[in-house]
Amino acid sequence: MATLAPHDKRHKVTVVGSGNWGSAIAKIVAENTAAHPELFEQNVQMWVYEETVTIPESSKHYSPSSPLCNSPQPLTKIINNVHENVKYLPSVPLPENIIANPSLTEAVKDSTLLIFNLPHQFISNLCDQMKGSIVPYARGVSCIKGVNVSPKGVSLFSESIGEKLGIYVGALSGANIANEVAQEKFSETTVAYDPPPMDSRNPTPKGPTPQSSHLNLNQLQFTDLQHKDSSGAPSKIKLRALPSDYPPLDHVTLHALFHRPYFHVRLVSDVAGVSLSGALKNIVALAAGFVTGLGWGDNAKAAVMRVGLLEMVKFGTMFFENSVQPATFTEESAGVADLITSCSGGRNFRCARMSVERGVGVDVVEKEELNGQMLQGTSTSQEVNGFLKERGLEEEFPLFTAVQRILEGTAKPQDIPHLISSNAHSAKI
């Protein structure tokens, strides 16, 4: 019996973003492209927003005689010479096959797999810059946690990127503190990727067709090859099929790209569930911080986490009924594990706790503690509340509503037990 010929081409991978988490993901990906030459080109492009950086005297790379240390240098030059992001991921060696590139268009050129890892507010502008520079059959994975929420609806960052670039984009999220991952401390993540039908049904690689194959691609209906978005409707994007001379971009290939002995990966198809988890858990973390700040102990925190998890599942299944799977929230790292981490020591939890301890608003703590950075939980709470209020559904989500009332000053953290018990029946799924 005939066998399939090897694929002629390998996937070129580009990481768009080079901050703390972007550099950690680039490290993982570069280790795996080197380990799987049958699937990937070895070198990984990492787009870096260029800035000048001084190597600190505390760095192992510092030497008074080195030209790199005599004056501020471009960050890309430092990364490519000392193989460390001394500003955003210091003291963590990066693989030598990571190529830091200040040119976005050059970094993404000819890449078939794009990994997005940057603040969400920069997505739109960077996608505009990338148009015309990427191959039309490229695929992507977004590591950007959260979703866009407005009174009109909820949209996923992965789909926003996909619509801008005309490609399919999945999502990666989990209980992943960047420094711990980079230091190779054990953790898990969830990769959500629903392979477009035209990729899975693309012609087989070059070589004799197996005699047992009876699939007639000419008889496939157009609707069979249409990809559906997170709402279950046909996608607005007209996708181009991945050419057959590349290895398929499926769960097996993505597992090979992201899984490491210290970074375990589970693959699912629920992009909406993974994305929603990364946003909604921040609201629950604020509630956990409030009750912890009151000194109510672990029992109280566990109670609000339980109610919060139920509301996360309910929100997903109510507004993304055609794609969200409850198990994504209750069984995956992107769901319950990330919720636990966020309610144990994340920024939203800490700022909410300190706001109660100091007797000031969360916004005051945010300004005092975060050096200009913004909490995701407060903005997400406001957006989700506006979305629910528009639909008359605030009472269906008592914990989400209670958190927003506390942030607005119309309720106190001490009111949480009453606010969630008076509507406890609504949180059931």
XYZ file of C-alpha atoms in Angstrom, residues 74-280:
207
model
C 18.974 48.830 21.087
C 17.114 46.085 22.919
C 17.183 43.832 19.848
C 20.968 44.110 19.676
C 21.296 43.108 23.318
C 18.922 40.148 22.960
C 20.681 38.854 19.841
C 24.121 39.187 21.422
C 23.653 38.033 25.020
C 20.482 35.952 24.432
C 18.564 37.478 27.283
C 15.826 40.094 27.501
C 17.597 42.070 30.207
C 14.699 44.516 30.610
C 11.553 42.371 30.583
C 12.808 38.878 31.475
C 16.147 39.355 33.238
C 18.362 36.453 34.341
C 16.571 33.962 32.055
C 18.701 32.595 29.180
C 16.919 32.564 25.825
C 17.627 29.993 23.106
C 20.046 31.200 20.453
C 17.526 30.426 17.703
C 15.346 33.348 18.841
C 15.962 36.224 16.446
C 14.890 39.582 17.885
C 13.637 41.793 15.058
C 12.623 45.475 15.335
C 10.782 45.344 11.988
C 7.276 43.936 12.336
C 6.833 43.407 8.606
C 10.150 41.561 8.311
C 9.467 39.456 11.398
C 6.130 38.147 10.094
C 7.216 37.710 6.459
C 6.598 34.144 5.217
C 5.517 32.968 8.682
C 2.741 30.387 8.663
C 2.196 30.524 12.423
C 1.904 33.830 14.289
C 1.806 33.957 18.099
C 0.370 37.207 19.452
C 1.549 38.271 22.895
C 1.194 41.989 23.590
C -1.161 44.429 25.356
C -4.599 44.311 23.740
C -4.723 48.059 23.122
C -1.979 47.706 20.488
C -3.685 44.929 18.493
C -5.547 47.046 15.953
C -2.620 49.263 14.981
C -0.157 46.381 14.680
C -2.566 44.333 12.565
C -2.901 47.294 10.213
C 0.896 47.324 9.869
C 1.002 43.586 9.184
C -1.560 43.611 6.373
C 0.060 42.662 3.107
C 3.147 41.241 4.817
C 1.801 37.868 5.960
C 1.011 34.850 3.809
C -2.766 34.565 3.217
C -2.925 31.044 4.650
C -1.163 31.911 7.926
C -2.711 30.782 11.211
C -2.356 32.304 14.659
C -2.577 31.773 18.408
C -3.410 34.688 20.721
C -1.855 34.693 24.191
C -3.728 37.890 25.057
C -6.054 37.264 27.986
C -9.535 38.735 28.041
C -12.294 39.777 25.644
C -13.834 42.971 24.278
C -17.122 43.698 26.063
C -19.545 46.523 25.268
C -23.291 47.008 25.751
C -23.713 45.731 22.185
C -21.900 42.431 22.636
C -18.804 40.390 23.458
C -15.994 39.777 20.978
C -12.853 37.681 21.288
C -9.390 39.148 20.772
C -8.529 36.110 18.645
C -11.438 36.819 16.299
C -10.647 40.540 16.190
C -7.115 39.703 15.047
C -8.430 37.143 12.579
C -10.896 39.562 11.016
C -8.227 42.244 10.694
C -5.735 39.925 8.985
C -8.080 37.496 7.225
C -6.694 34.443 9.036
C -7.854 31.963 11.685
C -6.551 32.577 15.226
C -6.884 30.349 18.300
C -6.055 31.195 21.931
C -3.661 30.190 24.717
C -4.460 30.879 28.363
C -3.919 29.312 31.752
C -2.531 29.652 35.251
C 0.725 30.997 33.866
C 2.818 33.493 35.798
C 5.461 34.445 33.238
C 8.511 34.430 35.524
C 7.646 31.015 36.944
C 7.166 29.569 33.452
C 10.428 31.106 32.232
C 12.267 29.656 35.235
C 10.891 26.256 34.213
C 8.766 25.776 37.304
C 6.038 23.274 36.484
C 2.753 24.655 35.201
C -0.055 23.906 32.749
C -1.816 25.853 30.039
C -4.739 25.447 27.651
C -4.495 25.969 23.909
C -7.839 26.428 22.179
C -7.707 25.792 18.447
C -10.542 24.680 16.192
C -8.849 23.720 12.904
C -10.625 25.294 9.924
C -12.370 22.623 7.831
C -10.534 23.601 4.665
C -7.245 22.759 6.388
C -8.295 19.305 7.560
C -9.794 18.490 4.155
C -6.995 19.916 2.085
C -5.459 17.499 -0.434
C -2.893 15.058 0.894
C 0.846 15.722 0.563
C 2.610 15.060 -2.706
C 3.013 11.423 -3.595
C 0.798 8.476 -4.533
C -2.700 8.655 -3.087
C -3.432 5.751 -0.697
C -5.671 3.206 -2.433
C -8.026 3.113 0.559
C -8.951 6.809 0.247
C -12.339 7.349 -1.406
C -12.850 11.027 -0.459
C -13.765 13.093 -3.514
C -12.843 16.680 -2.707
C -14.772 17.929 -5.739
C -18.020 16.665 -4.229
C -17.602 18.601 -0.971
C -20.193 21.320 -0.508
C -18.971 24.896 0.010
C -20.787 25.007 3.351
C -18.757 21.997 4.500
C -15.579 24.056 4.148
C -16.857 27.227 5.816
C -15.370 27.941 9.212
C -17.762 29.008 11.965
C -17.052 31.724 14.496
C -17.621 31.550 18.256
C -21.321 32.376 17.834
C -21.823 29.339 15.623
C -22.445 31.459 12.528
C -20.366 31.185 9.342
C -17.189 33.201 9.808
C -16.918 36.592 8.112
C -13.370 35.697 7.153
C -12.724 34.098 3.770
C -9.945 31.748 4.784
C -7.326 30.354 2.442
C -6.489 26.704 2.961
C -3.061 25.812 4.296
C -1.097 24.356 1.355
C -0.648 20.615 1.509
C 3.140 20.776 1.360
C 3.146 22.045 4.985
C 2.559 19.758 7.978
C -1.073 20.114 9.123
C -1.725 22.744 11.791
C -3.782 20.595 14.100
C -3.794 19.720 17.799
C -0.831 17.362 17.379
C 1.358 20.015 15.753
C 0.377 22.712 18.256
C 1.085 20.349 21.138
C 4.568 19.831 19.694
C 5.048 23.604 19.492
C 3.999 24.535 23.032
C 4.408 21.479 25.296
C 7.533 21.221 27.431
C 8.402 18.943 30.374
C 7.845 21.959 32.657
C 4.932 23.469 30.681
C 2.161 20.971 30.063
C -0.391 21.708 27.368
C -3.958 20.550 26.909
C -5.652 21.169 23.561
C -9.341 22.029 23.248
C -11.506 23.520 20.488
C -13.379 25.973 22.749
C -11.754 29.308 21.883
C -14.610 31.330 23.398
C -14.500 29.469 26.718
C -10.735 29.872 27.050
C -10.961 33.585 26.188
C -13.874 34.306 28.520
C -12.154 32.538 31.409
C -9.179 34.856 31.097
C -11.448 37.892 31.464
C -14.154 36.880 33.944
